[in-house]
mmCIF file of C-alpha atoms and ligand atoms in Angstrom:
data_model
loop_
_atom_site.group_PDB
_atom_site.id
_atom_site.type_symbol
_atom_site.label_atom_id
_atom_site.label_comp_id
_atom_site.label_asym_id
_atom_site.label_seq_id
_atom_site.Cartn_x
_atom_site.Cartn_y
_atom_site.Cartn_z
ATOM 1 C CA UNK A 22 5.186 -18.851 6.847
ATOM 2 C CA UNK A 23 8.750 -18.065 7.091
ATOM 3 C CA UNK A 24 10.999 -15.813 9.503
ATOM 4 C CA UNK A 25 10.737 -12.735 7.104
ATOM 5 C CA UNK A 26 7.541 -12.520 6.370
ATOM 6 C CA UNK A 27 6.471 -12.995 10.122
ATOM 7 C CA UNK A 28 8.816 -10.219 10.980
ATOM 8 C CA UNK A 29 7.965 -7.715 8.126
ATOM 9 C CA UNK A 30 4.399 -7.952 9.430
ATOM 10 C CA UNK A 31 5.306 -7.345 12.809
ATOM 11 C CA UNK A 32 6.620 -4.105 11.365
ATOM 12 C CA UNK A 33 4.127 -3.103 9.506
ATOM 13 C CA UNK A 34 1.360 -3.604 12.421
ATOM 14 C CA UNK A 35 3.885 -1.671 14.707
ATOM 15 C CA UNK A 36 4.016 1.096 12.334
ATOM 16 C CA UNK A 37 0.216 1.037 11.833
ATOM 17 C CA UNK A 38 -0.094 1.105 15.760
ATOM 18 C CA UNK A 39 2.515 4.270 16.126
ATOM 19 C CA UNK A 40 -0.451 5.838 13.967
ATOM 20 C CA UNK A 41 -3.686 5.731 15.817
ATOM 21 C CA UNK A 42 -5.054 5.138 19.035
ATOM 22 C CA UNK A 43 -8.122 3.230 18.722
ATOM 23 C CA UNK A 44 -8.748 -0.394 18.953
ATOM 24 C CA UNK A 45 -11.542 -1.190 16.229
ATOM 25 C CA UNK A 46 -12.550 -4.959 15.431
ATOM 26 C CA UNK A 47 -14.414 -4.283 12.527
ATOM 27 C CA UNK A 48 -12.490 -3.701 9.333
ATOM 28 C CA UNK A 49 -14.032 -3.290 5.076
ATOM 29 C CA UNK A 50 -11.836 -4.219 2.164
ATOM 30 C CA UNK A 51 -12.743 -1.989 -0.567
ATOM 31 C CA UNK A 52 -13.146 -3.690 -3.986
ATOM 32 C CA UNK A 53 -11.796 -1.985 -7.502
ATOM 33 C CA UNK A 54 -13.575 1.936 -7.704
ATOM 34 C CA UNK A 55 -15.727 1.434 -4.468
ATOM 35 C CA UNK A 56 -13.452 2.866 -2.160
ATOM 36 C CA UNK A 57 -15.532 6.456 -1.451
ATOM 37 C CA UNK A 58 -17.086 4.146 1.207
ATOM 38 C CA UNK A 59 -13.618 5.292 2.911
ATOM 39 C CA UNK A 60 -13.820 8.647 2.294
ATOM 40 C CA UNK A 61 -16.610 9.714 4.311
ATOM 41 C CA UNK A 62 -15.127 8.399 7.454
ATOM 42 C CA UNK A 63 -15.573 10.768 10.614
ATOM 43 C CA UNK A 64 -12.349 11.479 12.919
ATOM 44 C CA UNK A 65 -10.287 9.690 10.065
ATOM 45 C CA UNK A 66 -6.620 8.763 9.997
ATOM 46 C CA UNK A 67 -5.270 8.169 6.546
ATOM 47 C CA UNK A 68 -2.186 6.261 6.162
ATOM 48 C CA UNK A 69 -0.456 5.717 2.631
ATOM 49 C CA UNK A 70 0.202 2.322 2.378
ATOM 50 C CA UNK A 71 3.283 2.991 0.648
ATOM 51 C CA UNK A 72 5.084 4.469 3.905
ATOM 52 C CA UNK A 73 4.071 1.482 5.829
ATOM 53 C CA UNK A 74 7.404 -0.964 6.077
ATOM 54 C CA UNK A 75 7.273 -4.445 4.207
ATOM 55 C CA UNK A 76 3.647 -3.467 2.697
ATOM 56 C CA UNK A 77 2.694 -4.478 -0.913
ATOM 57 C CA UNK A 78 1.628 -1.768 -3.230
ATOM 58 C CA UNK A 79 -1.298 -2.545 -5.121
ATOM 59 C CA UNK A 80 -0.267 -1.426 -8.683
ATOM 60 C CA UNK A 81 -3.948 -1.055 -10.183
ATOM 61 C CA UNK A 82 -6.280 1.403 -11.435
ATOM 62 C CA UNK A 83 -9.019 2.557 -9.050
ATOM 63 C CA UNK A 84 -7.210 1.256 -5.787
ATOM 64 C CA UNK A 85 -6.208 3.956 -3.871
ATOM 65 C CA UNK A 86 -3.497 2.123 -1.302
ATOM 66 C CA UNK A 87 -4.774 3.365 1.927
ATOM 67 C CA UNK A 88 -5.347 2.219 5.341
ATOM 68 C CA UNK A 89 -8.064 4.354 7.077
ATOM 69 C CA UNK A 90 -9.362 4.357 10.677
ATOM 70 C CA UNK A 91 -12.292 6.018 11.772
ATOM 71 C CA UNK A 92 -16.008 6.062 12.341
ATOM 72 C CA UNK A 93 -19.173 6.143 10.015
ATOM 73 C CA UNK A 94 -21.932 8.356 10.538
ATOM 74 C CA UNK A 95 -25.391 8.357 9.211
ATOM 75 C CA UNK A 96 -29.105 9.077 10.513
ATOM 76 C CA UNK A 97 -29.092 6.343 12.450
ATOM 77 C CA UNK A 98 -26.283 6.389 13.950
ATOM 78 C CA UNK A 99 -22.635 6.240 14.490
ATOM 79 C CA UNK A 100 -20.433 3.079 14.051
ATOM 80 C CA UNK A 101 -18.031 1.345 15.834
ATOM 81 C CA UNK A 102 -13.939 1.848 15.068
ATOM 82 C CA UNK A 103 -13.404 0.613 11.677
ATOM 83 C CA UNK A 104 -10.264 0.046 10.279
ATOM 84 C CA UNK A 105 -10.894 0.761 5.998
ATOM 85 C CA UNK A 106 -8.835 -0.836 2.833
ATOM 86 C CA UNK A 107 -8.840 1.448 0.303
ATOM 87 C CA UNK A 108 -7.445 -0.800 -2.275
ATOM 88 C CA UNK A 109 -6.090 -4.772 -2.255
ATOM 89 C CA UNK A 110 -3.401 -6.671 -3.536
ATOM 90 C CA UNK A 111 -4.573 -9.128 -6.530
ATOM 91 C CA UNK A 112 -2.981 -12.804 -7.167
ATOM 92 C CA UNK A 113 -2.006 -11.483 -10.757
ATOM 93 C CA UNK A 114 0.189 -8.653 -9.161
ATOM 94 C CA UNK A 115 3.027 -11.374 -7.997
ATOM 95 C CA UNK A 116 1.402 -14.823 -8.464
ATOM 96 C CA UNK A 117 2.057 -14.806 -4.398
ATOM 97 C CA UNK A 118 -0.847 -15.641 -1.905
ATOM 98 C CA UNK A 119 1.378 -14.539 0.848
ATOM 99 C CA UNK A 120 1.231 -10.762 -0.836
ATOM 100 C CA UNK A 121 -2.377 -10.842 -1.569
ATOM 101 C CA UNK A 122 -3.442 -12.072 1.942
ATOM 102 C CA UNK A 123 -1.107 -9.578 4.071
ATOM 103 C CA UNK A 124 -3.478 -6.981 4.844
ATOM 104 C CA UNK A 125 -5.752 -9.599 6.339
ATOM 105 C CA UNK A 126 -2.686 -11.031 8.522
ATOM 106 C CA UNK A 127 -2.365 -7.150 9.239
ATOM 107 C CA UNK A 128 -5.923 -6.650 10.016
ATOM 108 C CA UNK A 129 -5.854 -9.947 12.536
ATOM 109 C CA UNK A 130 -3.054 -8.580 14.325
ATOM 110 C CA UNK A 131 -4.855 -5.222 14.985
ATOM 111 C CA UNK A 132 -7.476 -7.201 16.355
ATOM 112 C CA UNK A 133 -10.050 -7.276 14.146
ATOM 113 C CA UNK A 134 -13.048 -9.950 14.398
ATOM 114 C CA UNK A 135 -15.435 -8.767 11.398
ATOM 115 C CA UNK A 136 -14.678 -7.857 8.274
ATOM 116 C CA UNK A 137 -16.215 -6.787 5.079
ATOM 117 C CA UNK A 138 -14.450 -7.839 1.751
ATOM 118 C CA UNK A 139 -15.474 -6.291 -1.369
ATOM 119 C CA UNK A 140 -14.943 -6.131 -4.962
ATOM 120 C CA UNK A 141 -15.998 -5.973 -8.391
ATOM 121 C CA UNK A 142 -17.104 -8.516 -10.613
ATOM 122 C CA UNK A 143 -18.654 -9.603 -13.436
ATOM 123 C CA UNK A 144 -22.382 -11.014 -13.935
ATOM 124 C CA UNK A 145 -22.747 -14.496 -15.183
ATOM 125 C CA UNK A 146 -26.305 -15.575 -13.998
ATOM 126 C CA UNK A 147 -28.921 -13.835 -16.359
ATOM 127 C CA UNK A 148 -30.936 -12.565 -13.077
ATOM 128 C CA UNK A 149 -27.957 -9.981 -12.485
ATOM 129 C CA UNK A 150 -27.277 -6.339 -14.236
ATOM 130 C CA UNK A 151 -25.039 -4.045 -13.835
ATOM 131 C CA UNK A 152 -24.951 -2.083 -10.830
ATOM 132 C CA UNK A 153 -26.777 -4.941 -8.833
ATOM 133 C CA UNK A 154 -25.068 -5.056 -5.416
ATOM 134 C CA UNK A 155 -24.467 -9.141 -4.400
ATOM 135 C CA UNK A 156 -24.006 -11.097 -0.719
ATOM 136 C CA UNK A 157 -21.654 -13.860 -1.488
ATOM 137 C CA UNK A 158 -22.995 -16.851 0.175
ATOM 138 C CA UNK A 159 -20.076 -19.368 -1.418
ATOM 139 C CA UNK A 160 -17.337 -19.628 -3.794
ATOM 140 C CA UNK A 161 -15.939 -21.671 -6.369
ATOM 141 C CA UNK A 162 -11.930 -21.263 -5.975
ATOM 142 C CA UNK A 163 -10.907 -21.438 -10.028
ATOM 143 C CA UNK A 164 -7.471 -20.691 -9.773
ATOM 144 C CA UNK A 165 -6.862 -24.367 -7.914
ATOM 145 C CA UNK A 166 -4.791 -22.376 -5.417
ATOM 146 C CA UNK A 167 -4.920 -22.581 -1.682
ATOM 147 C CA UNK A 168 -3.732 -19.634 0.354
ATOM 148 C CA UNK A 169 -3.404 -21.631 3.557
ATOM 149 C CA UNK A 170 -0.633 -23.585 2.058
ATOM 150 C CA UNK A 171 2.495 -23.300 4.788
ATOM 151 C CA UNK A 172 -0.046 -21.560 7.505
ATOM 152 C CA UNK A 173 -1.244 -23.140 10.631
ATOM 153 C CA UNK A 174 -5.148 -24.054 10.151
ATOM 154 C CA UNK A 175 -7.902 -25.475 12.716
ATOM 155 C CA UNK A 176 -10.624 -27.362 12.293
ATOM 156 C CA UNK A 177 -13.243 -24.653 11.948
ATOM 157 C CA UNK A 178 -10.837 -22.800 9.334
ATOM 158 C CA UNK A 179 -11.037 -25.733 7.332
ATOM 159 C CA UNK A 180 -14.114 -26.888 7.721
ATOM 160 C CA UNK A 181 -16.865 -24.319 6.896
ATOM 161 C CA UNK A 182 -17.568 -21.976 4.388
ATOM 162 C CA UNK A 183 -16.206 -18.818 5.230
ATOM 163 C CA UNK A 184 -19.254 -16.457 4.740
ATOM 164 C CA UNK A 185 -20.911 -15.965 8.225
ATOM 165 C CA UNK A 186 -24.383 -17.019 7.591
ATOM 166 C CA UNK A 187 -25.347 -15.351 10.815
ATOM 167 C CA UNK A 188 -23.371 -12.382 9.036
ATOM 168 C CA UNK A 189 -25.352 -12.746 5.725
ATOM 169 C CA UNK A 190 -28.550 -13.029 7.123
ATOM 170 C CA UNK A 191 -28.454 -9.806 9.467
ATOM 171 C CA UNK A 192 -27.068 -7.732 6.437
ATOM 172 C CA UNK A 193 -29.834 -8.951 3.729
ATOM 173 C CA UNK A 194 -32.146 -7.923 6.445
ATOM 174 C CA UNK A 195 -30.675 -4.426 7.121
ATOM 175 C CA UNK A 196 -30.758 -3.656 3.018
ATOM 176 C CA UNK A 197 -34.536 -4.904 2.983
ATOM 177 C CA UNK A 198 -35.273 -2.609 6.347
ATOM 178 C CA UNK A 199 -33.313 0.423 4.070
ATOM 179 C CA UNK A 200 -35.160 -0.567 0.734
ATOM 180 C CA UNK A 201 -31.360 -1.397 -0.516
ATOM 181 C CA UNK A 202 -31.794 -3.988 -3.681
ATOM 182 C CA UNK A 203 -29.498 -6.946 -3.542
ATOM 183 C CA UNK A 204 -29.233 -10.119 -4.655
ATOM 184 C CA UNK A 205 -26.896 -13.231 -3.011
ATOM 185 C CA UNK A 206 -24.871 -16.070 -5.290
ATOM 186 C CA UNK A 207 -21.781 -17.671 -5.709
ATOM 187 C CA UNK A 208 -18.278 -15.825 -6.341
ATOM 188 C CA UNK A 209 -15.810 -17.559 -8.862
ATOM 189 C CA UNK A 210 -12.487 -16.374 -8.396
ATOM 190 C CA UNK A 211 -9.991 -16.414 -11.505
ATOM 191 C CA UNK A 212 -6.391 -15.462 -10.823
ATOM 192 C CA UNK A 213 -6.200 -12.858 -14.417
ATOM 193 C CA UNK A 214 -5.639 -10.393 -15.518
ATOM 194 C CA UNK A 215 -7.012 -11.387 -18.370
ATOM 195 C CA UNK A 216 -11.106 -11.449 -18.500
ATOM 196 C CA UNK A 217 -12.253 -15.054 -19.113
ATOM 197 C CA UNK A 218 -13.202 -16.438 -22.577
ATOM 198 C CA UNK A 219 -17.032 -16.596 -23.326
ATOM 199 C CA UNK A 220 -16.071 -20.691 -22.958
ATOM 200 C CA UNK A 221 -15.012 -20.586 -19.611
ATOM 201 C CA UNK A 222 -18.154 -18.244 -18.423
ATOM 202 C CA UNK A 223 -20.029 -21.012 -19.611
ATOM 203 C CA UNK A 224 -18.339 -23.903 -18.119
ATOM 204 C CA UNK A 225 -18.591 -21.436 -15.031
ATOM 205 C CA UNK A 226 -22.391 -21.089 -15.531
ATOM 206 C CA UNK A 227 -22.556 -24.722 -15.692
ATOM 207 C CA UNK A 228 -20.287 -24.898 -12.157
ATOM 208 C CA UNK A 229 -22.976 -23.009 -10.808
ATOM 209 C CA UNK A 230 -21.394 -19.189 -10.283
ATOM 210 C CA UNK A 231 -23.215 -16.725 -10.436
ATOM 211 C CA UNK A 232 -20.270 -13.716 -10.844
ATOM 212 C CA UNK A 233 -16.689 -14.095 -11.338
ATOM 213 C CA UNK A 234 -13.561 -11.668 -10.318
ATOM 214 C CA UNK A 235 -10.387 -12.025 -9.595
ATOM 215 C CA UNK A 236 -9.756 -11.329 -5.624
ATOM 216 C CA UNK A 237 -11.761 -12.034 -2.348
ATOM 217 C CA UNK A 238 -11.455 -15.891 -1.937
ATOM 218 C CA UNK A 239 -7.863 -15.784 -0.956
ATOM 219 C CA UNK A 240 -8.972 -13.103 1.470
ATOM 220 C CA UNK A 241 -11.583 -14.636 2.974
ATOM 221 C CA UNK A 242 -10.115 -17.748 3.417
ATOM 222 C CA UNK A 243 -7.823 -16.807 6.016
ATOM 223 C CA UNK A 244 -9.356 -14.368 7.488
ATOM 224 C CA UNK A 245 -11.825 -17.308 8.446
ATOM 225 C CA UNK A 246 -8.670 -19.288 9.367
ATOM 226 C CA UNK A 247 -8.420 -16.633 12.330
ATOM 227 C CA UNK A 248 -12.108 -16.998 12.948
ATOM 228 C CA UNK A 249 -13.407 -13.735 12.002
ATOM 229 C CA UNK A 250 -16.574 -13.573 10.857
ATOM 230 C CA UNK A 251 -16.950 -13.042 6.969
ATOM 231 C CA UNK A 252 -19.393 -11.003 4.675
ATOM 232 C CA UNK A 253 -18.544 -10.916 1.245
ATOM 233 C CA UNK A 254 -20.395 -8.681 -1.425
ATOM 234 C CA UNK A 255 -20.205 -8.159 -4.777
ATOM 235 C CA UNK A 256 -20.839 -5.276 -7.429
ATOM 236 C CA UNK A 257 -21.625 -6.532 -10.316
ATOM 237 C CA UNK A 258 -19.631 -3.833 -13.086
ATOM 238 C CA UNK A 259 -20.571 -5.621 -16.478
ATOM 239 C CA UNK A 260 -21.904 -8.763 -17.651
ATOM 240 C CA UNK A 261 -19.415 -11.436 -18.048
ATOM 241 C CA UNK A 262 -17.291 -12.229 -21.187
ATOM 242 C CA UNK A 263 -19.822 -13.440 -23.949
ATOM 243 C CA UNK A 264 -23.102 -12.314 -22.344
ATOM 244 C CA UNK A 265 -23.248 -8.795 -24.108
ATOM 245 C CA UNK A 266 -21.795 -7.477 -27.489
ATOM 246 C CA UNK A 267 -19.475 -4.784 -25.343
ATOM 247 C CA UNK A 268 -15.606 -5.819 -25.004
ATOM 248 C CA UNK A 269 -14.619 -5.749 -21.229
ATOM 249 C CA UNK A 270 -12.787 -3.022 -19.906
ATOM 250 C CA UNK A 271 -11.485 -2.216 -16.830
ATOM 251 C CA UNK A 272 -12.875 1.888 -17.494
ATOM 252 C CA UNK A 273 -16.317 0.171 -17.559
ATOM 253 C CA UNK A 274 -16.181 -1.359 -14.379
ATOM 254 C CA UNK A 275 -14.587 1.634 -12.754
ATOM 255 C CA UNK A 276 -17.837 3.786 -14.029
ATOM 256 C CA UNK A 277 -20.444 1.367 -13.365
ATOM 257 C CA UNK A 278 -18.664 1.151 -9.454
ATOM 258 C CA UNK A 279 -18.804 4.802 -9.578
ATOM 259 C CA UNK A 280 -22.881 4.635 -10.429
ATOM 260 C CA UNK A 281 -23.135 2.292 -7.765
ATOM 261 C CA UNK A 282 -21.684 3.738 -5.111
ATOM 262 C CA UNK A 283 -24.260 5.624 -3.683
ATOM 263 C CA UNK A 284 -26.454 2.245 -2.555
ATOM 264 C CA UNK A 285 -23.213 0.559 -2.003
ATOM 265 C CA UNK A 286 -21.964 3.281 0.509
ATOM 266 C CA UNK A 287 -25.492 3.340 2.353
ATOM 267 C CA UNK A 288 -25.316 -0.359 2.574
ATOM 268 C CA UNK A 289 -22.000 -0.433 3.715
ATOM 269 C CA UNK A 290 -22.736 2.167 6.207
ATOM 270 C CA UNK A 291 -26.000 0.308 7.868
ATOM 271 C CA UNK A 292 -24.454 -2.705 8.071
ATOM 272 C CA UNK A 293 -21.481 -1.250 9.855
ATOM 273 C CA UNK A 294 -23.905 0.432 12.345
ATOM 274 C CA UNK A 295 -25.164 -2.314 13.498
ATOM 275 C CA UNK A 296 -22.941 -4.825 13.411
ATOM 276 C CA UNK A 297 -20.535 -2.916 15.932
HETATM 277 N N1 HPA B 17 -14.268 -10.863 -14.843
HETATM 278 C C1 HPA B 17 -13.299 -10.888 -13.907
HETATM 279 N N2 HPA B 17 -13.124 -9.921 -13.011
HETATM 280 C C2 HPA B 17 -13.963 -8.871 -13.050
HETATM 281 C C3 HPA B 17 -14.983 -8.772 -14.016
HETATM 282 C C4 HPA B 17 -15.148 -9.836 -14.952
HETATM 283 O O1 HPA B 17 -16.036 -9.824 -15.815
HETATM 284 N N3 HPA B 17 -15.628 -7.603 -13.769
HETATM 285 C C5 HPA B 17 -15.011 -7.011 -12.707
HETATM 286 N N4 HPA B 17 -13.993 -7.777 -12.277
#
C-alpha cells in the first residue's frame, strides 16, 4: 500500500470519527437493494459518503453511499453499536482492489472485529429460488485476482477460509430459533458487469458454486487479513444466466431484494442482537 492511500484513509477515518461518538465493533455491508436493514437504525448518524475525504463513490443503482452508526432494536432486544454500509464499491467500478476494499480498511481502523458482508446474487444450484436468503460457507475467487497483493498478511489471513464457522454456525441457529429459511453454499465471485454466459454458469456448476455475484470475496478477504470474524450471506435475486427463459436485469434483482427484505432485515437484526 502506498503513502497516499495510507494517508487518504487516515482522513477519511478522522472525518468519520469528528462524526460520532461511539465505539461499535460490529459493522454490516449492505449488498445491491438490501440496504433498508440501515434504515431502521435507532439513535442513527447518517453520513453521505460523498462528503467523506478520499472516499470512493459507488456509482450503482440501489446503493445508497452511506455510512450509518447506530443501534437495532427488536422484541428481543437491543444491539450493540453497529457501524452500517449502505452501499459498496464493485471491482468493475475501477478494476482497483484497493477502491473496492477501502471501506473495510475504514471499518478496521474504527475498530471493528465482526462484520456482516452482504449482497446479491444469482442462483446456480437447482435447490435455490429466488428470494432464498444464503450463509456463505466458501468461495471460489473467478476473477483470478488477489486483493492482498502489496498488503502485509499473517499466517491466519492466509491460511483459513475467511467465513467464521463459529460465526456461521451461531447465525444458522438464530434463523432456525426465528423460523427464518436459509440455505448455506459456495459464493463465486466474477469481476462484471456483464452477467455470465449460460457456459460459464455451467463450468461454475461443475466448480461446485452454488451462486455467483460480483463483490464480497475481495471484502472478506481482508477483512479476515485483520482477523475479524466473517459472515457472509447471500440473496439470491434470480436464477443464474441460462437456468430460466427471463434475460437478467439489474431491475429484477433490485425487486426480488425488495421482496426479500423483510426476512432479510429480521435476520440481520437477530443475528446482530446476539452477536454483540
Ligand atoms: N450474476 C452476477 N451477479 C449477480 C447476479 C447474477 O446472476 N444476480 C445478482 N448479482
Amino acid at each position: 500500500m502506498n503513502v497516499d492511500y495510507q494517508s487518504h484513509i487516515n482522513a477519511s477515518v478522522e472525518y468519520i470519527k469528528s462524526k460520532i461518538s461511539t465505539q461499535p465493533t460490529i459493522s454490516v455491508v449492505l449488498g445491491s437493494g438490501l440496504g433498508d436493514f440501515g434504515n431502521q437504525l435507532i439513535g442513527k448518524i447518517s453520513i453521505d459518503t460523498k462528503n467523506i475525504p478520499h472516499y470512493p463513490i459507488s456509482s450503482v443503482e440501489g446503493h445508497a453511499g452511506k455510512i450509518l452508526f447506530g443501534k437495532i432494536r427488536s422484541g428481543s432486544g437491543t444491539s450493540a453499536d453497529l457501524m452500517v454500509f449502505q452501499g459498496r464499491i464493485h471491482l468493475y467500478e475501477s478494476n482497483d482492489n484497493d477502491i473496492v476494499v477501502y471501506p473495510i480498511e475504514v471499518a478496521h481502523r474504527i475498530g471493528i472485529k465482526t462484520i456482516i458482508v452482504t449482497n446479491a446474487a444469482g442462483g446456480i444450484n437447482p435447490q435455490l429460488s429466488p428470494g432464498d436468503l444464503m450463509f456463505i460457507k466458501d468461495y471460489i475467487n473467478a476473477t483470478f485476482e488477489s486483493p492482498l497483493i502489496g498488503r502485509k498478511t499473517n499466517e491466519t489471513g492466509r491460511g483459513r477460509s475467511p467465513f467464521s464457522h463459529e460465526l456461521l454456525l451461531k447465525a444458522q441457529s438464530i434463523a432456525l430459533e426465528n423460523n427464518i429459511p436459509f440455505k448455506e453454499g459456495v459464493y463465486c465471485w466474477t469481476k462484471g458487469p456483464m452477467y455470465e454466459s449460460a457456459a460459464e454458469i455451467r463450468m461454475m456448476a461443475n466448480f461446485g458454486a452454488d451462486a455467483v455475484g460480483m463483490s464480497t470475496v475481495p471484502e472478506v478477504i481482508v477483512a479476515a487479513n485483520y482477523g475479524m470474524e466473517v459472515l457472509g450471506i447471500s440473496c439470491v435475486t434470480n436464477l443464474a444466466t441460462g437456468l430460466s427463459s427471463n434475460k437478467l436485469n439489474h431491475a429484477e434483482v433490485t425487486e426480488v431484494a425488495n421482496r426479500v427484505k423483510h426476512n432479510f432485515t429480521r435476520l440481520l437484526t437477530e443475528i446482530v442482537l446476539h452477536i454483540g
